[in-house]
């Protein structure tokens, strides 16, 4: 195993207080207004394959109290774990259900929602947040989103969602108040999907009826 | 002699505390109306405000924000003025008394009369976050009742009022059902303000500092004041208009005007009152000059 010493690590936030506030605020708005992208702008270069915006979300929200799970690609790059540990103090965990934050470097490497900690009926807040780097991911179809934060119905192409995600999400939505909350990151934006959002394929149902 | 000076601890704003609060806020938004417990150290605050609202504002605010602070409906109380000045200093934020210019509105006991917008966050100072507390003092038990969605006791209590007084006696901190799931205490706002929470375009955040609870209502979320088919919820209403600006359908305060017990009714929302008066006078002058 290679040892990474802090001198070799790239810096974190250029302005820790202001950058953390700005990134948090974007994530807050993202979860409050599901499927509406919220702008994020930080000047940072986390070690590959950790994306800039994913790195920013980790620095803004994680610390010793938040165990983090990394997908195999991120886990395979020792600089990533070292960078996260150095800048946040967060522990990297092996078991995905031990994680408060699960980080996937692409939609295809995201863990199954049912494998993550989903909280209990008494403590539904003790559930994991899944962060997927959706940078440049194509849309997966035509989706309708409804629920708190969405006036009426939002139409969305689902860019950044893993394959065969809808069934997983519908199951996640059905166990409310338990459930996973999802953050998708792009190059300069975040998009949120809290457990309250109902997602459905925009099918031909209207044409048929 | 001036009143006691309020000294805020700048350590209040340490990044560790903010992260704890921020994570709780995100869970609160994801589970509308659910009280998220958060662990943070004690922070000193002036009496009457508690720490909840200021902790939330401190965790949310940035240099791009414009902050309005109201105590009851007023922007000019000692506490409201101090809190605005504090955040101008430590967060580099602007401040305002105008509801329509604010991006964050920290409030104790009112929701502004001016309709809120999508660009706004309302931060409520909460003394008692648990709506079931007066029915069930045990925290383990109230948590279980929320988990089971067991709110029968609350309805029984409200119905007892109807049996006794012919109407529901509660006129402030009137319980609401959020997104059809959690019964929530809206903080001691008058029931007059309850309808403003329903499907609001603004994000609403609630902080109880002593009890260390955070909860939230996302924008465009159903907020229903509890009631019965035969006795539906009725917000307070006023028969008269403000004696300063002549607004109707606003929340009025009864103000003593002399030592003979004379009173007048005026807007509790001072910003609304001033702006309504200014607009009216302006229109009046325009009319006269025309
Ligand atoms: Zn008035």
PDB file of C-alpha atoms and ligand atoms in Angstrom, chain B residues 242 245 267 273, ligand 1:
ATOM      1  CA  UNK B 242     -55.077  49.483  10.925  1.00  0.00           C
ATOM      2  CA  UNK B 245     -52.223  52.751   7.275  1.00  0.00           C
ATOM      3  CA  UNK B 267     -50.336  46.639  12.103  1.00  0.00           C
ATOM      4  CA  UNK B 273     -47.478  49.469   7.769  1.00  0.00           C
TER       5      UNK B 273
HETATM    6 ZN1  LIG C   1     -50.780  49.602   9.329  1.00  0.00          ZN
END
